[in-house]
Amino acid sequence: MNQTPSACEALSRFFGREAPSGAYLDGAPRATSGPGNPVEDPATTRILTEVAEASAGDVADAVASARRAFETSWRDKRGSSRATILFAIAAAIRAEAEQLAILETFDTGKPLRQSRADIATSARFFEFYAGVADKIYGETIPGERNFWAYTLREPYGVVAHITPWNSPLSLMCRGVAPCLAAGNTVVVKPSEIAPLSTLAVAALFSKAGLPAGVCNMVAGRGPTTGALLVRHPDVAHITFTGSVATGKAILTMAAERVVGCNLELGGKSPTIVMPDADFDVAVQAGAMAVVRNSGQSCTATTRLLVHESIAERYGAEVARAVSGLSVGPGIDDKDLGPLASRVQYEKVRAAIASGVADGATLMVGGVRPDDLDGHFLTPAVLTGVRNDMRIAREEIFGPVQSVISFADEDEAVALANDSTYGLSAGVFTNNIATAHRLARRLQAGQVQINQYPMGGVETPTGGYKESGLGRERGLAALEYYTQLKAVLVAEAPPARRRRPDDRSAPA
Ligand code: NAI
Ligand code: MG
């Protein structure tokens, strides 16, 4: 018998019959007493459960617990011992993958197969960084005179992780896995819009052997629980993924204490389609960019810059490619699920309306299917978009694609780089020299050629310009989860120096 999985089942698997506790600290759930934040299923607008917010006291206890764990166990553990535990965490995530995917789908709305891929990626992050936990070291530096020097890569201490709602578990693991591998301990604050998978894995981490206090979780809204965590004097570093506005607010708070930040703040990523590109492959990439997680992805390429000789045909084909797609509850595994919240739904509708008001042509989509009550929108394609329209400047974070035409390569580069963002970019061309030249000319932390999206846990990602600071994924991330110490050693004991007034004394 083929039964649709239920939210209740997934919830009770991880949290029993109670509402999830608003904090997990020192290796155990803790009931919090702050106001309850409703957790909605965006496919039905039904409230799945409520999570009570962590208070100032809970946040202080979580940070104190992480600090204790840092000083008494985790920092001084051998890299190989940390690796063993991180591998066990990956295995624990894989063992619960299906239920975690179901929970993620009910909480965020994303189609089940995309949640399954996210959970697999979450495990991969722990496997990848488990593999490097015993290979984090500095270098030796030859001194010019009478010393030699070496560097050490040391953890910061307690690192705060503030995570978003679009891919909650995989983005949390993306930051936490390298952070723990390097010897830091963490306090995570998941988004109030989709906190469930993060709260669910806390206990799995403990069961896998992670010592108490090494990874604590606190639930709550950003300006309350989030700000308390960011401002806590014992938080030594901050990792944040979310909007530019919140990133700037966090950077400002961090500046007060001179604390570093890894910021991943989204994008308005361009795709350049040259006239010699493989047309069908480029059409597919343009369509899929807004289909994956309904376009709620920081690297979604939502400015399709297309050579004027093919722009009209290209726009029409992308519109055709998205118009046949199915829209429905993520748990039914349609092509597109709902947007993650009502706020997001309204924001996306307003963006489409502004594009039309500014003179773009809505070729298809942008409506809620009659038979669905959740925050659903059919994928929209707008053509005749100009790069100065609001729709081309602001991150929409929804299933909305814009087609902009260009006359030559220089104009394509100028349009691509004319953005406050610089997270990612796509290039479609069959000329290898053009591909490499464009890769160099584009202001983006990542450039993908002839397929989009590509890459996994191994490939560094991060922003140029307002898209962020630091890098996540790959070995590069370790640089941002460690601080460098230089140690200088005299080569020989210093020759006894004469004092100035000894100068006249006989040798
Ligand atoms: P947001 O940036 O406000 O929220 C992200 C996280 O930051 C959440 O955990 C939130 O509770 C926390 N937060 C908010 N204010 C805070 C504060 N003052 N101090 C500490 N933590 C704080 O994102 P929001 O409002 O949910 O989404 C708005 C827009 O942001 C989206 O439409 C999208 O354009 C962008 N976004 C980008 C993401 C990315 O992956 N780069 C992810 C989520 C949103
Ligand atoms: Mg939700």
XYZ file of C-alpha atoms and ligand atoms in Angstrom:
552
model
C 0.000 0.000 0.000
C 1.302 3.407 -0.939
C 0.632 5.831 1.892
C 1.572 9.498 1.861
C 3.927 10.122 4.774
C 2.481 12.357 7.470
C 3.998 15.330 9.248
C 2.850 13.917 12.604
C 4.818 10.735 12.040
C 8.007 12.616 11.185
C 7.562 15.003 14.111
C 6.933 12.263 16.655
C 9.889 10.278 15.353
C 12.249 13.065 16.441
C 10.363 14.911 19.173
C 7.952 12.379 20.656
C 4.468 13.665 21.389
C 5.619 17.036 22.729
C 6.346 20.184 20.761
C 10.070 20.391 19.950
C 12.074 22.057 22.722
C 13.339 25.516 21.843
C 16.889 24.675 22.853
C 19.279 21.769 22.848
C 22.242 22.336 25.089
C 24.779 20.346 27.024
C 23.650 17.223 25.215
C 19.946 17.429 26.076
C 16.780 19.217 24.984
C 15.738 22.115 27.179
C 12.225 23.529 27.448
C 12.305 27.266 26.788
C 9.797 29.754 28.081
C 9.846 32.489 25.421
C 6.899 33.227 23.117
C 5.916 30.324 20.857
C 6.670 30.639 17.154
C 4.223 28.726 14.966
C 5.832 26.431 12.391
C 3.722 26.341 9.246
C 3.387 23.811 6.450
C 3.411 26.199 3.479
C 1.624 23.668 1.262
C -1.513 23.754 3.425
C -0.935 26.794 5.722
C -1.593 24.346 8.579
C 0.402 24.972 11.774
C 2.514 21.854 12.305
C 3.712 22.724 15.786
C 4.989 25.602 17.852
C 8.508 26.166 19.111
C 9.010 28.294 22.213
C 11.735 30.866 21.773
C 15.065 30.626 23.637
C 15.432 33.486 26.133
C 18.484 35.561 27.035
C 19.185 33.051 29.826
C 18.946 30.083 27.440
C 21.297 31.757 24.968
C 23.781 32.560 27.735
C 23.643 28.947 28.948
C 24.123 27.632 25.404
C 27.189 29.806 24.868
C 28.587 28.901 28.306
C 28.085 25.222 27.540
C 29.857 25.585 24.176
C 32.714 27.461 25.811
C 33.104 24.766 28.466
C 33.107 22.053 25.797
C 35.698 23.987 23.807
C 38.045 24.417 26.741
C 37.656 21.023 28.339
C 37.284 18.587 25.474
C 36.912 19.539 21.830
C 39.807 21.957 21.265
C 42.418 19.524 22.506
C 41.035 16.381 20.925
C 43.210 14.827 18.254
C 42.044 15.573 14.732
C 41.616 11.857 14.115
C 39.268 11.532 17.114
C 37.189 14.448 15.895
C 37.114 12.794 12.466
C 35.721 9.550 13.898
C 32.845 11.450 15.507
C 32.110 13.509 12.389
C 31.968 10.320 10.294
C 29.531 8.884 12.847
C 27.353 12.006 12.541
C 27.246 11.557 8.753
C 26.179 7.934 9.237
C 23.494 8.988 11.735
C 22.081 11.507 9.239
C 22.067 8.870 6.501
C 20.329 6.385 8.781
C 17.463 8.864 9.366
C 17.585 10.373 5.865
C 14.050 9.579 4.789
C 12.346 10.923 7.926
C 14.572 14.012 7.917
C 13.658 14.615 4.263
C 9.961 14.325 5.063
C 10.328 16.779 7.961
C 12.253 19.207 5.742
C 9.589 18.993 3.054
C 6.725 19.712 5.463
C 8.612 22.627 6.998
C 9.987 24.321 3.867
C 7.587 23.111 1.177
C 10.292 21.783 -1.115
C 9.625 18.685 -3.240
C 10.601 15.467 -1.488
C 13.327 14.480 -3.950
C 15.004 17.853 -3.409
C 14.831 17.375 0.357
C 16.355 13.914 -0.058
C 19.220 15.456 -2.039
C 19.680 18.098 0.685
C 19.889 15.452 3.424
C 22.467 13.482 1.414
C 24.460 16.703 0.980
C 24.243 17.318 4.737
C 25.853 13.930 5.376
C 28.455 14.632 2.674
C 29.538 17.809 4.470
C 30.352 15.773 7.584
C 32.166 13.105 5.562
C 34.201 15.660 3.621
C 35.310 17.596 6.699
C 35.822 14.430 8.772
C 38.391 13.558 6.114
C 40.354 16.748 6.732
C 40.008 17.067 10.518
C 43.456 15.469 10.981
C 45.065 17.464 8.156
C 44.705 21.011 9.410
C 48.145 22.490 9.879
C 50.328 25.474 9.151
C 53.635 25.907 7.373
C 57.261 26.557 8.207
C 58.828 29.820 7.120
C 62.573 30.267 6.716
C 63.713 33.340 8.665
C 66.106 35.745 7.027
C 68.437 36.002 10.038
C 68.725 34.015 13.192
C 65.259 32.582 13.626
C 62.890 30.191 12.047
C 59.141 30.416 12.138
C 56.092 28.253 11.776
C 52.359 28.859 11.713
C 49.540 27.148 13.568
C 45.901 27.061 12.486
C 43.862 27.368 15.656
C 40.112 27.340 16.247
C 38.335 30.524 17.347
C 36.334 29.024 20.211
C 32.550 29.389 20.242
C 31.152 30.133 16.777
C 27.540 31.290 16.267
C 25.731 29.954 13.197
C 22.617 31.828 12.075
C 20.934 29.872 9.308
C 18.128 30.504 6.776
C 14.938 28.681 5.828
C 15.515 27.732 2.196
C 17.733 24.667 2.758
C 17.927 24.591 6.546
C 19.721 21.324 7.228
C 22.278 21.361 4.426
C 23.215 25.023 4.995
C 23.573 24.386 8.723
C 25.833 21.373 8.045
C 27.782 23.366 5.452
C 28.936 25.720 8.217
C 28.971 23.463 11.254
C 30.937 20.522 9.799
C 34.147 22.464 8.927
C 33.762 24.517 12.079
C 33.766 21.402 14.282
C 36.493 19.722 12.229
C 38.754 22.683 13.000
C 38.133 22.359 16.749
C 35.542 25.089 17.347
C 32.323 24.517 19.232
C 29.054 26.017 18.022
C 25.682 27.462 18.892
C 23.189 27.304 16.012
C 20.117 29.471 15.626
C 17.933 28.112 12.826
C 15.359 30.270 11.048
C 12.049 30.554 12.888
C 10.374 29.778 9.542
C 11.932 26.293 9.239
C 13.656 25.170 12.447
C 12.568 21.524 12.615
C 15.337 19.590 10.864
C 18.006 21.469 12.821
C 16.335 20.777 16.155
C 15.839 17.153 15.059
C 19.493 16.402 14.338
C 20.745 17.755 17.685
C 19.944 14.477 19.397
C 21.400 12.480 16.474
C 24.695 14.321 16.937
C 24.766 13.340 20.619
C 23.938 9.729 19.824
C 26.773 9.685 17.302
C 29.179 10.528 20.117
C 29.541 14.304 19.892
C 30.442 15.431 23.428
C 27.836 17.502 25.276
C 28.062 21.214 24.529
C 30.043 20.946 21.288
C 26.944 21.728 19.195
C 24.092 23.559 20.911
C 20.901 24.841 19.275
C 18.678 27.774 20.235
C 15.394 28.509 18.445
C 13.772 31.907 18.017
C 13.369 34.924 15.801
C 16.278 36.923 14.418
C 16.017 40.264 16.198
C 15.456 38.502 19.557
C 17.288 35.183 19.970
C 19.545 35.774 16.946
C 20.751 39.181 18.120
C 21.304 37.898 21.687
C 23.571 35.203 20.282
C 25.482 37.504 17.927
C 26.091 40.037 20.702
C 27.187 37.512 23.331
C 30.716 38.427 24.502
C 31.926 34.796 24.402
C 30.979 34.287 20.754
C 34.309 34.489 18.917
C 33.146 34.240 15.301
C 29.869 34.385 13.380
C 28.587 32.516 10.335
C 25.450 33.833 8.705
C 23.484 32.919 5.587
C 20.498 35.047 4.622
C 19.560 38.478 3.336
C 21.930 41.394 2.724
C 20.009 43.609 5.164
C 20.387 41.128 8.020
C 24.013 40.452 7.026
C 24.781 44.141 7.377
C 23.013 44.273 10.755
C 25.072 41.317 11.971
C 28.317 42.791 10.647
C 27.524 46.014 12.519
C 26.934 44.110 15.776
C 30.126 42.123 15.197
C 32.080 45.326 14.617
C 31.295 46.459 18.162
C 33.367 43.541 19.465
C 35.776 43.203 16.501
C 34.554 39.708 15.736
C 34.866 38.165 12.266
C 31.966 37.038 10.117
C 31.425 34.578 7.297
C 28.503 36.059 5.394
C 26.668 34.382 2.528
C 24.109 36.928 1.446
C 22.541 35.687 -1.724
C 22.710 36.966 -5.243
C 21.190 38.094 -8.482
C 23.288 35.744 -10.512
C 23.549 36.182 -14.285
C 23.750 33.516 -16.958
C 25.353 34.588 -20.227
C 24.086 32.703 -23.273
C 26.358 33.293 -26.279
C 25.048 32.771 -29.812
C 27.255 29.677 -30.250
C 25.913 27.977 -27.103
C 24.193 24.609 -27.094
C 20.728 26.162 -27.235
C 18.685 23.365 -25.657
C 21.116 22.887 -22.781
C 21.022 26.625 -22.060
C 17.205 26.649 -22.178
C 17.065 23.787 -19.717
C 19.443 25.590 -17.320
C 17.416 28.812 -17.557
C 14.224 26.973 -16.714
C 15.643 24.824 -13.926
C 17.144 27.840 -12.136
C 13.693 28.896 -10.968
C 12.282 25.404 -10.621
C 14.758 24.098 -8.067
C 13.278 24.927 -4.643
C 10.938 27.339 -6.480
C 13.875 29.656 -7.054
C 14.499 30.031 -3.325
C 18.190 29.449 -3.652
C 21.008 31.929 -3.137
C 22.765 30.791 -6.323
C 19.674 30.729 -8.549
C 20.624 32.384 -11.852
C 17.721 34.754 -12.345
C 19.133 37.134 -14.921
C 19.365 35.368 -18.264
C 21.575 37.530 -20.466
C 21.025 36.292 -23.998
C 22.543 37.398 -27.298
C 20.029 39.504 -29.240
C 20.117 37.120 -32.216
C 18.539 34.335 -30.133
C 16.919 36.183 -27.204
C 13.331 36.041 -28.429
C 13.413 32.349 -29.294
C 15.244 31.614 -26.046
C 12.666 33.430 -23.885
C 9.838 31.611 -25.630
C 11.512 28.233 -25.125
C 12.220 28.832 -21.420
C 8.568 29.832 -20.998
C 7.519 26.648 -22.786
C 9.859 24.525 -20.639
C 8.372 25.790 -17.357
C 4.741 25.878 -18.437
C 4.353 22.122 -18.486
C 5.675 21.610 -14.959
C 3.596 20.328 -12.082
C 2.975 22.438 -8.981
C 1.762 20.944 -5.716
C 2.631 19.896 -2.161
C 6.272 18.932 -1.737
C 5.248 15.676 -0.112
C 3.589 14.646 -3.424
C 6.959 15.327 -5.054
C 5.741 17.629 -7.816
C 8.205 19.688 -9.878
C 7.578 22.776 -7.746
C 6.366 23.074 -4.182
C 4.990 26.213 -2.506
C 7.043 29.187 -1.389
C 8.237 28.780 2.178
C 6.012 31.413 3.802
C 3.206 33.859 3.134
C 5.659 36.761 3.405
C 7.805 35.201 0.691
C 4.750 34.546 -1.496
C 3.628 38.189 -1.248
C 7.156 39.421 -1.919
C 7.432 37.348 -5.093
C 4.017 38.435 -6.398
C 4.954 42.076 -5.818
C 8.215 41.568 -7.719
C 6.397 40.121 -10.739
C 3.919 43.006 -10.687
C 6.744 45.541 -10.586
C 8.385 43.890 -13.607
C 5.153 44.156 -15.595
C 4.633 47.765 -14.446
C 8.158 48.587 -15.610
C 7.379 47.319 -19.106
C 8.570 43.685 -19.144
C 6.385 41.016 -20.768
C 5.073 38.233 -18.557
C 5.209 35.246 -20.905
C 3.862 32.676 -18.487
C 3.175 31.920 -14.820
C 3.005 33.959 -11.653
C -0.403 32.690 -10.611
C -1.649 30.472 -7.824
C -3.318 27.303 -9.160
C -7.041 27.398 -8.297
C -7.101 24.046 -6.554
C -4.301 24.805 -4.065
C -4.537 26.729 -0.793
C -0.873 27.013 0.147
C 1.713 29.580 -0.948
C 1.913 28.241 -4.498
C 2.970 30.155 -7.584
C 3.475 28.814 -11.088
C 6.946 29.623 -12.476
C 7.038 33.004 -14.213
C 9.167 34.055 -17.174
C 9.516 37.725 -18.074
C 11.093 38.846 -21.326
C 12.138 42.295 -22.493
C 13.592 42.941 -19.035
C 16.132 45.745 -18.687
C 18.919 45.491 -16.168
C 17.832 48.726 -14.466
C 14.369 47.389 -13.607
C 13.764 46.516 -9.969
C 13.069 42.939 -11.014
C 16.647 42.673 -12.351
C 18.296 44.365 -9.375
C 16.738 42.810 -6.276
C 16.968 39.197 -5.180
C 13.440 37.851 -5.573
C 13.936 34.363 -4.153
C 11.064 32.839 -6.049
C 10.162 31.127 -9.336
C 10.716 34.199 -11.500
C 13.034 34.288 -14.502
C 14.077 37.402 -16.425
C 15.421 37.488 -19.976
C 17.643 40.451 -20.911
C 19.267 40.765 -24.326
C 22.776 41.966 -25.179
C 24.543 42.933 -28.406
C 28.120 41.763 -27.838
C 30.429 40.234 -25.267
C 31.448 43.542 -23.722
C 27.848 44.476 -23.145
C 27.131 41.037 -21.660
C 29.971 41.465 -19.166
C 28.913 45.009 -18.310
C 25.329 43.902 -17.648
C 26.417 40.849 -15.662
C 28.686 42.924 -13.438
C 26.210 45.790 -13.072
C 24.806 44.421 -9.823
C 25.447 44.957 -6.137
C 25.653 41.155 -5.913
C 28.429 38.805 -7.044
C 27.700 35.288 -5.845
C 27.649 33.104 -8.913
C 27.423 33.223 -12.710
C 26.733 30.873 -15.583
C 28.252 30.906 -19.072
C 27.011 28.996 -22.103
C 29.287 28.927 -25.145
C 31.028 26.333 -27.297
C 34.129 28.465 -27.702
C 36.684 27.481 -25.075
C 38.548 30.782 -25.257
C 35.320 32.755 -24.776
C 34.446 30.551 -21.800
C 37.714 31.176 -19.975
C 37.772 34.866 -20.866
C 34.270 35.337 -19.472
C 35.155 33.366 -16.341
C 37.922 35.889 -15.671
C 35.852 38.954 -16.491
C 32.823 38.107 -14.345
C 32.682 39.483 -10.800
C 31.410 36.424 -8.967
C 32.682 33.947 -6.395
C 31.856 31.059 -8.699
C 31.478 30.700 -12.483
C 29.881 27.617 -14.006
C 30.378 26.837 -17.657
C 27.923 24.958 -19.899
C 25.877 23.462 -17.100
C 24.065 24.974 -14.135
C 23.966 24.167 -11.311
C 27.055 22.043 -10.776
C 29.389 21.414 -7.880
C 29.102 19.897 -4.464
C 30.615 20.026 -1.012
C 34.130 20.231 -2.533
C 33.769 23.448 -4.530
C 34.241 26.745 -2.676
C 31.361 29.193 -2.818
C 30.971 32.742 -1.602
C 30.387 36.274 -2.644
C 32.076 39.119 -4.397
C 30.631 42.534 -3.511
C 27.505 42.529 -1.311
C 27.044 38.794 -1.743
C 29.244 38.213 1.240
C 32.516 37.640 3.035
C 34.537 34.465 3.380
C 34.020 31.151 1.612
C 31.989 28.072 2.417
C 32.467 24.515 1.131
C 35.696 22.892 0.046
C 39.047 23.157 1.781
C 38.789 26.936 1.440
C 36.199 27.054 4.245
C 38.762 25.894 6.804
C 40.614 29.156 6.383
C 37.552 30.968 7.687
C 37.020 28.660 10.655
C 40.582 28.947 11.974
C 42.860 31.789 12.976
C 46.514 31.870 12.100
C 49.247 32.108 14.695
C 52.901 32.653 13.767
C 55.526 31.281 16.177
C 59.090 32.559 15.866
C 61.984 30.622 17.364
C 65.556 31.809 17.805
C 67.952 29.557 15.963
C 70.635 29.714 18.673
C 70.581 31.177 22.184
C 71.196 34.911 21.833
C 74.843 35.895 22.239
C 75.184 37.783 25.500
C 74.721 41.387 24.562
C 76.868 44.062 25.973
C 75.107 46.967 27.495
C 75.907 50.333 25.879
C 77.947 51.379 28.911
C 80.058 48.216 28.517
C 81.327 49.443 25.194
C 84.556 50.804 26.533
C 85.167 47.783 28.677
C 87.942 45.448 27.547
C 86.749 42.563 25.409
P 16.809 36.955 7.023
O 18.116 37.332 6.507
O 16.058 37.980 7.805
O 16.912 35.647 7.954
C 17.960 34.715 7.942
C 18.321 34.323 9.381
O 18.770 35.472 10.103
C 17.164 33.756 10.198
O 17.652 32.738 11.055
C 16.717 34.943 11.024
O 16.057 34.592 12.214
C 18.055 35.602 11.323
N 18.010 37.024 11.681
C 17.175 37.985 11.203
N 17.438 39.172 11.777
C 18.453 38.978 12.643
C 19.169 39.826 13.546
N 18.889 41.126 13.657
N 20.153 39.287 14.289
C 20.472 37.983 14.169
N 19.827 37.131 13.356
C 18.829 37.614 12.581
O 15.957 36.421 5.802
P 14.368 36.450 5.593
O 13.763 37.725 6.079
O 13.808 35.216 6.136
O 14.312 36.433 4.001
C 14.319 37.654 3.276
C 15.104 37.563 2.019
O 16.449 37.181 2.282
C 14.635 36.525 1.023
O 13.588 36.975 0.265
C 15.886 36.308 0.225
O 15.983 37.301 -0.763
C 16.995 36.482 1.223
N 17.499 35.181 1.735
C 18.662 34.704 1.234
C 19.137 33.481 1.643
C 20.396 32.920 1.103
O 20.546 31.716 1.010
N 21.348 33.721 0.765
C 18.401 32.646 2.593
C 17.204 33.258 3.117
C 16.785 34.485 2.670
Mg 7.674 26.268 7.795
